[in-house]
Amino acid sequence: MLVLSVVMILPIIYIFNHAFKPYHELFIYPPKFFVQEPNIQNFVELFWVTSNSIVPVSRYLFNSLFISAASVIGVTAVSALCAYPLSKHPFPGRKFIFAVILLMLMFTPEVIQIPRYLVVSQLGIMNTYLGHLLPVLALPVGVFLLKQFVDQIPDSLLEASRIDGANEFIVFFRIIIPMCMPAIATVAILSFQNSWGNVETSMLFMQDDEMKNFPFFLSTLTNNLANNVARQGAAAVAALIMLVPNLVFFIILQGKVISTMAHSGIK
């Protein structure tokens, strides 16, 4: 298990080393896993590239941070509000709805690009923050994890609270949400990862550059160049920048993720 754990973290170690490699090490053959002569030239190159952009890089960063924060709040709220009635309210058709949600786990984002575009276009939210947020609000795996967690809360506990005078609002926010915090933390991580690295909404739904996000800007660093060598150092640093927030977010909440997987029967 220890060996497998080391193998799992090798890509992370490689990305950190890759960002500090000088150009002659980036293209050396055979490639070296660890950096031999580390320097910050790639960071300087990225700073130079971003300083020449028409739209300030701070604008792209603000867009990404705002969209990611709104996505974490929105996705966890929508997933919890969907999972609770599916688990504890036996209304007609709930098994069919849950089966549809499970079926949605099978679809890749590319399959639903056209329906997403049509919905965003018809709603008139192109080139707005809502255009970034709405397509990622529905997270089927988030609903699945939260429903599995809510299923384990005893019905007798909810009935006792209702007998004591609690309405559905109090039951949801005072009992369901506190007892599902590990699952909510996991959904928050998945939502953050989904939003932070998302370039689809910027490519399809945003026409103005100032409405696009940081990952889209980084993806343009090496595009439309005459060769594959230019800006590869900046691209290596860009990969590191995309990794660090996800890594920090996961490290902070990793205990909750392990608890969620154990309680959801996913091992």
C-alpha positions as a LaTeX table, in Angstrom:
\begin{tabular}{lrrr}
\hline
Residue & $x$ (\AA) & $y$ (\AA) & $z$ (\AA) \\
\hline
Met1 & 0.00 & 0.00 & 0.00 \\
Leu2 & 2.88 & 2.35 & 0.79 \\
Val3 & 4.37 & 1.72 & $-2.65$ \\
Leu4 & 1.03 & 2.41 & $-4.31$ \\
Ser5 & 0.69 & 5.61 & $-2.28$ \\
Val6 & 4.07 & 6.81 & $-3.54$ \\
Val7 & 3.01 & 6.07 & $-7.12$ \\
Met8 & $-0.16$ & 8.10 & $-6.62$ \\
Ile9 & 1.72 & 11.24 & $-5.58$ \\
Leu10 & 4.36 & 11.00 & $-8.33$ \\
Pro11 & 2.34 & 13.20 & $-10.78$ \\
Ile12 & 2.13 & 15.94 & $-8.15$ \\
Ile13 & 5.86 & 15.78 & $-7.49$ \\
Tyr14 & 6.51 & 15.88 & $-11.23$ \\
Ile15 & 4.38 & 19.01 & $-11.76$ \\
Phe16 & 6.26 & 20.84 & $-8.97$ \\
Asn17 & 9.65 & 19.83 & $-10.42$ \\
His18 & 8.55 & 20.61 & $-13.98$ \\
Ala19 & 7.68 & 24.21 & $-13.09$ \\
Phe20 & 11.26 & 24.89 & $-11.91$ \\
Lys21 & 13.06 & 23.27 & $-14.85$ \\
Pro22 & 15.07 & 25.51 & $-17.20$ \\
Tyr23 & 14.27 & 25.21 & $-20.91$ \\
His24 & 17.11 & 22.82 & $-21.72$ \\
Glu25 & 15.75 & 20.42 & $-19.07$ \\
Leu26 & 12.16 & 20.72 & $-20.29$ \\
Phe27 & 13.16 & 19.23 & $-23.65$ \\
Ile28 & 16.02 & 16.95 & $-22.61$ \\
Tyr29 & 15.88 & 13.35 & $-23.86$ \\
Pro30 & 15.41 & 11.05 & $-22.09$ \\
Pro31 & 13.33 & 13.31 & $-19.83$ \\
Lys32 & 14.38 & 13.72 & $-16.19$ \\
Phe33 & 11.79 & 13.31 & $-13.46$ \\
Phe34 & 13.52 & 15.60 & $-10.94$ \\
Val35 & 14.82 & 19.06 & $-11.78$ \\
Gln36 & 18.62 & 19.24 & $-11.95$ \\
Glu37 & 19.19 & 23.03 & $-12.02$ \\
Pro38 & 16.07 & 24.66 & $-10.51$ \\
Asn39 & 15.36 & 28.33 & $-11.21$ \\
Ile40 & 12.41 & 30.71 & $-11.41$ \\
Gln41 & 12.81 & 31.64 & $-15.09$ \\
Asn42 & 9.48 & 30.01 & $-15.96$ \\
Phe43 & 7.72 & 32.15 & $-13.35$ \\
Val44 & 9.38 & 35.27 & $-14.81$ \\
Glu45 & 8.24 & 34.25 & $-18.29$ \\
Leu46 & 4.66 & 33.76 & $-17.10$ \\
Phe47 & 4.74 & 37.18 & $-15.40$ \\
Trp48 & 6.05 & 38.76 & $-18.62$ \\
Val49 & 3.35 & 37.09 & $-20.73$ \\
Thr50 & 0.55 & 38.10 & $-18.37$ \\
Ser51 & 1.85 & 41.69 & $-18.10$ \\
Asn52 & 1.32 & 42.11 & $-21.87$ \\
Ser53 & $-2.27$ & 40.89 & $-21.92$ \\
Ile54 & $-5.00$ & 43.37 & $-22.90$ \\
Val55 & $-7.26$ & 42.36 & $-20.02$ \\
Pro56 & $-5.47$ & 42.43 & $-16.64$ \\
Val57 & $-4.69$ & 39.01 & $-15.23$ \\
Ser58 & $-6.29$ & 40.10 & $-11.98$ \\
Arg59 & $-9.62$ & 40.22 & $-13.84$ \\
Tyr60 & $-9.28$ & 36.57 & $-14.93$ \\
Leu61 & $-8.30$ & 35.59 & $-11.38$ \\
Phe62 & $-11.24$ & 37.47 & $-9.89$ \\
Asn63 & $-13.62$ & 35.74 & $-12.30$ \\
Ser64 & $-12.27$ & 32.30 & $-11.40$ \\
Leu65 & $-12.34$ & 32.89 & $-7.65$ \\
Phe66 & $-15.83$ & 34.40 & $-7.73$ \\
Ile67 & $-17.23$ & 31.65 & $-9.96$ \\
Ser68 & $-15.58$ & 28.87 & $-7.90$ \\
Ala69 & $-16.87$ & 30.29 & $-4.60$ \\
Ala70 & $-20.38$ & 30.75 & $-5.99$ \\
Ser71 & $-20.27$ & 27.25 & $-7.47$ \\
Val72 & $-19.26$ & 25.66 & $-4.14$ \\
Ile73 & $-22.14$ & 27.39 & $-2.35$ \\
Gly74 & $-24.67$ & 26.79 & $-5.12$ \\
Val75 & $-23.83$ & 23.15 & $-5.83$ \\
Thr76 & $-23.82$ & 22.10 & $-2.17$ \\
Ala77 & $-27.15$ & 23.88 & $-1.58$ \\
Val78 & $-28.81$ & 22.38 & $-4.67$ \\
Ser79 & $-27.45$ & 18.89 & $-3.96$ \\
Ala80 & $-28.59$ & 18.94 & $-0.31$ \\
Leu81 & $-32.04$ & 20.30 & $-1.19$ \\
Cys82 & $-32.39$ & 17.55 & $-3.81$ \\
Ala83 & $-31.03$ & 14.68 & $-1.67$ \\
Tyr84 & $-33.16$ & 15.34 & 1.41 \\
Pro85 & $-36.65$ & 14.87 & $-0.15$ \\
Leu86 & $-35.38$ & 11.96 & $-2.28$ \\
Ser87 & $-34.26$ & 10.21 & 0.90 \\
Lys88 & $-36.88$ & 11.12 & 3.51 \\
His89 & $-40.07$ & 12.11 & 1.65 \\
Pro90 & $-41.80$ & 9.19 & $-0.12$ \\
Phe91 & $-43.46$ & 11.23 & $-2.89$ \\
Pro92 & $-44.56$ & 9.52 & $-6.13$ \\
Gly93 & $-41.82$ & 9.15 & $-8.70$ \\
Arg94 & $-38.83$ & 9.67 & $-6.40$ \\
Lys95 & $-37.29$ & 6.32 & $-7.42$ \\
Phe96 & $-37.58$ & 7.30 & $-11.08$ \\
Ile97 & $-35.98$ & 10.70 & $-10.41$ \\
Phe98 & $-33.12$ & 9.08 & $-8.50$ \\
Ala99 & $-32.67$ & 6.55 & $-11.31$ \\
Val100 & $-32.40$ & 9.44 & $-13.80$ \\
Ile101 & $-29.78$ & 11.11 & $-11.59$ \\
Leu102 & $-27.78$ & 7.86 & $-11.48$ \\
Leu103 & $-28.10$ & 7.60 & $-15.27$ \\
Met104 & $-26.65$ & 11.11 & $-15.60$ \\
Leu105 & $-23.45$ & 9.82 & $-13.97$ \\
Met106 & $-22.81$ & 7.90 & $-17.19$ \\
Phe107 & $-22.73$ & 10.99 & $-19.43$ \\
Thr108 & $-19.51$ & 12.87 & $-20.09$ \\
Pro109 & $-19.62$ & 16.70 & $-20.30$ \\
Glu110 & $-19.01$ & 16.57 & $-24.06$ \\
Val111 & $-22.28$ & 14.68 & $-24.60$ \\
Ile112 & $-24.41$ & 17.46 & $-23.12$ \\
Gln113 & $-22.52$ & 20.45 & $-24.57$ \\
Ile114 & $-25.18$ & 21.21 & $-27.19$ \\
Pro115 & $-28.16$ & 21.00 & $-24.76$ \\
Arg116 & $-26.24$ & 23.21 & $-22.33$ \\
Tyr117 & $-25.55$ & 25.77 & $-25.03$ \\
Leu118 & $-29.19$ & 25.85 & $-26.09$ \\
Val119 & $-30.40$ & 26.30 & $-22.48$ \\
Val120 & $-27.93$ & 29.10 & $-21.71$ \\
Ser121 & $-28.70$ & 30.80 & $-25.03$ \\
Gln122 & $-32.48$ & 30.60 & $-24.62$ \\
Leu123 & $-32.29$ & 31.95 & $-21.06$ \\
Gly124 & $-30.35$ & 34.99 & $-22.30$ \\
Ile125 & $-27.51$ & 34.61 & $-19.81$ \\
Met126 & $-24.66$ & 34.46 & $-22.33$ \\
Asn127 & $-21.68$ & 36.59 & $-21.29$ \\
Thr128 & $-22.81$ & 36.79 & $-17.65$ \\
Tyr129 & $-21.63$ & 35.22 & $-14.40$ \\
Leu130 & $-24.86$ & 33.23 & $-14.31$ \\
Gly131 & $-23.79$ & 31.71 & $-17.63$ \\
His132 & $-20.68$ & 30.42 & $-15.86$ \\
Leu133 & $-22.59$ & 29.17 & $-12.83$ \\
Leu134 & $-25.82$ & 27.62 & $-14.13$ \\
Pro135 & $-24.26$ & 24.85 & $-16.29$ \\
Val136 & $-22.29$ & 23.46 & $-13.31$ \\
Leu137 & $-25.00$ & 23.69 & $-10.62$ \\
Ala138 & $-26.34$ & 20.20 & $-11.28$ \\
Leu139 & $-23.78$ & 17.72 & $-9.92$ \\
Pro140 & $-25.26$ & 14.17 & $-10.00$ \\
Val141 & $-22.44$ & 12.64 & $-7.95$ \\
Gly142 & $-23.07$ & 15.27 & $-5.26$ \\
Val143 & $-26.75$ & 14.34 & $-5.04$ \\
Phe144 & $-25.81$ & 10.65 & $-4.90$ \\
Leu145 & $-23.29$ & 11.09 & $-2.06$ \\
Leu146 & $-25.61$ & 13.27 & 0.00 \\
Lys147 & $-28.59$ & 10.94 & $-0.46$ \\
Gln148 & $-26.51$ & 7.98 & 0.70 \\
Phe149 & $-25.54$ & 10.00 & 3.76 \\
Val150 & $-29.09$ & 11.18 & 4.54 \\
Asp151 & $-30.39$ & 7.60 & 4.19 \\
Gln152 & $-28.40$ & 6.66 & 7.30 \\
Ile153 & $-30.07$ & 9.28 & 9.50 \\
Pro154 & $-32.77$ & 7.46 & 11.53 \\
Asp155 & $-36.34$ & 8.38 & 10.62 \\
Ser156 & $-37.20$ & 8.21 & 14.33 \\
Leu157 & $-34.87$ & 11.14 & 14.98 \\
Leu158 & $-36.69$ & 13.28 & 12.40 \\
Glu159 & $-40.11$ & 12.19 & 13.70 \\
Ala160 & $-39.10$ & 13.05 & 17.27 \\
Ser161 & $-38.05$ & 16.54 & 16.19 \\
Arg162 & $-41.35$ & 17.05 & 14.34 \\
Ile163 & $-43.31$ & 15.94 & 17.43 \\
Asp164 & $-41.37$ & 18.55 & 19.40 \\
Gly165 & $-42.63$ & 21.21 & 16.99 \\
Ala166 & $-39.85$ & 21.47 & 14.42 \\
Asn167 & $-40.96$ & 22.28 & 10.88 \\
Glu168 & $-39.20$ & 21.07 & 7.72 \\
Phe169 & $-36.98$ & 24.16 & 7.63 \\
Ile170 & $-35.65$ & 23.46 & 11.15 \\
Val171 & $-35.30$ & 19.72 & 10.48 \\
Phe172 & $-33.26$ & 20.42 & 7.35 \\
Phe173 & $-30.93$ & 23.09 & 8.77 \\
Arg174 & $-30.68$ & 21.91 & 12.42 \\
Ile175 & $-30.49$ & 18.12 & 11.89 \\
Ile176 & $-29.84$ & 17.10 & 8.29 \\
Ile177 & $-27.13$ & 19.65 & 7.44 \\
Pro178 & $-25.01$ & 19.23 & 10.64 \\
Met179 & $-25.12$ & 15.43 & 10.37 \\
Cys180 & $-24.13$ & 15.53 & 6.67 \\
Met181 & $-21.14$ & 17.86 & 6.99 \\
Pro182 & $-18.59$ & 15.24 & 5.79 \\
Ala183 & $-20.62$ & 14.66 & 2.62 \\
Ile184 & $-21.14$ & 18.40 & 2.13 \\
Ala185 & $-17.38$ & 18.96 & 2.42 \\
Thr186 & $-16.81$ & 16.27 & $-0.22$ \\
Val187 & $-19.35$ & 17.84 & $-2.57$ \\
Ala188 & $-17.68$ & 21.21 & $-2.00$ \\
Ile189 & $-14.31$ & 19.76 & $-3.06$ \\
Leu190 & $-15.79$ & 18.16 & $-6.18$ \\
Ser191 & $-17.59$ & 21.39 & $-7.05$ \\
Phe192 & $-14.44$ & 23.49 & $-6.58$ \\
Gln193 & $-12.40$ & 21.15 & $-8.78$ \\
Asn194 & $-15.11$ & 21.20 & $-11.42$ \\
Ser195 & $-15.27$ & 25.01 & $-11.49$ \\
Trp196 & $-11.62$ & 25.94 & $-11.00$ \\
Gly197 & $-10.39$ & 24.00 & $-14.02$ \\
Asn198 & $-13.43$ & 24.62 & $-16.21$ \\
Val199 & $-12.71$ & 26.26 & $-19.58$ \\
Glu200 & $-15.90$ & 25.08 & $-21.29$ \\
Thr201 & $-18.12$ & 27.92 & $-20.09$ \\
Ser202 & $-15.56$ & 30.56 & $-21.15$ \\
Met203 & $-15.19$ & 29.01 & $-24.61$ \\
Leu204 & $-18.89$ & 28.46 & $-25.32$ \\
Phe205 & $-20.83$ & 31.08 & $-23.38$ \\
Met206 & $-18.51$ & 34.11 & $-23.01$ \\
Gln207 & $-17.73$ & 36.49 & $-25.88$ \\
Asp208 & $-15.98$ & 39.29 & $-23.96$ \\
Asp209 & $-12.48$ & 38.57 & $-22.68$ \\
Glu210 & $-13.12$ & 40.27 & $-19.35$ \\
Met211 & $-15.81$ & 37.65 & $-18.59$ \\
Lys212 & $-13.52$ & 34.66 & $-19.16$ \\
Asn213 & $-11.76$ & 32.83 & $-16.36$ \\
Phe214 & $-8.14$ & 32.19 & $-15.43$ \\
Pro215 & $-7.92$ & 28.57 & $-16.74$ \\
Phe216 & $-9.07$ & 29.77 & $-20.17$ \\
Phe217 & $-6.38$ & 32.48 & $-20.16$ \\
Leu218 & $-3.72$ & 29.93 & $-19.21$ \\
Ser219 & $-4.91$ & 27.57 & $-21.93$ \\
Thr220 & $-4.21$ & 30.29 & $-24.53$ \\
Leu221 & $-0.55$ & 30.67 & $-23.54$ \\
Thr222 & 0.74 & 28.06 & $-25.97$ \\
Asn223 & $-2.10$ & 28.18 & $-28.49$ \\
Asn224 & $-1.70$ & 29.67 & $-31.96$ \\
Leu225 & 2.09 & 29.60 & $-31.80$ \\
Ala226 & 4.23 & 28.55 & $-34.73$ \\
Asn227 & 6.14 & 25.95 & $-32.72$ \\
Asn228 & 5.73 & 23.79 & $-29.64$ \\
Val229 & 8.73 & 25.25 & $-27.77$ \\
Ala230 & 7.71 & 28.85 & $-27.08$ \\
Arg231 & 6.07 & 29.49 & $-23.72$ \\
Gln232 & 6.40 & 25.89 & $-22.56$ \\
Gly233 & 8.04 & 27.20 & $-19.38$ \\
Ala234 & 5.06 & 29.45 & $-18.71$ \\
Ala235 & 2.75 & 26.52 & $-19.45$ \\
Ala236 & 4.59 & 24.41 & $-16.86$ \\
Val237 & 4.05 & 27.11 & $-14.24$ \\
Ala238 & 0.42 & 27.44 & $-15.33$ \\
Ala239 & $-0.09$ & 23.73 & $-14.63$ \\
Leu240 & 1.33 & 24.26 & $-11.14$ \\
Ile241 & $-0.97$ & 27.23 & $-10.53$ \\
Met242 & $-3.98$ & 25.15 & $-11.55$ \\
Leu243 & $-2.94$ & 22.34 & $-9.21$ \\
Val244 & $-2.14$ & 24.25 & $-6.00$ \\
Pro245 & $-5.65$ & 25.54 & $-5.10$ \\
Asn246 & $-7.17$ & 22.10 & $-5.63$ \\
Leu247 & $-4.42$ & 20.50 & $-3.56$ \\
Val248 & $-4.79$ & 22.97 & $-0.68$ \\
Phe249 & $-8.59$ & 22.68 & $-0.70$ \\
Phe250 & $-8.36$ & 18.89 & $-0.61$ \\
Ile251 & $-5.75$ & 18.78 & 2.18 \\
Ile252 & $-7.93$ & 21.02 & 4.37 \\
Leu253 & $-11.03$ & 18.82 & 3.92 \\
Gln254 & $-9.49$ & 15.38 & 3.32 \\
Gly255 & $-10.71$ & 13.99 & 6.66 \\
Lys256 & $-14.32$ & 14.71 & 5.67 \\
Val257 & $-13.82$ & 13.01 & 2.29 \\
Ile258 & $-12.61$ & 9.76 & 3.89 \\
Ser259 & $-15.57$ & 9.79 & 6.28 \\
Thr260 & $-17.99$ & 10.33 & 3.39 \\
Met261 & $-16.62$ & 7.45 & 1.35 \\
Ala262 & $-16.83$ & 5.12 & 4.37 \\
His263 & $-20.44$ & 6.06 & 5.16 \\
Ser264 & $-21.55$ & 5.97 & 1.50 \\
Gly265 & $-20.30$ & 2.43 & 0.97 \\
Ile266 & $-17.72$ & 3.59 & $-1.62$ \\
Lys267 & $-14.40$ & 1.95 & $-0.88$ \\
\hline
\end{tabular}
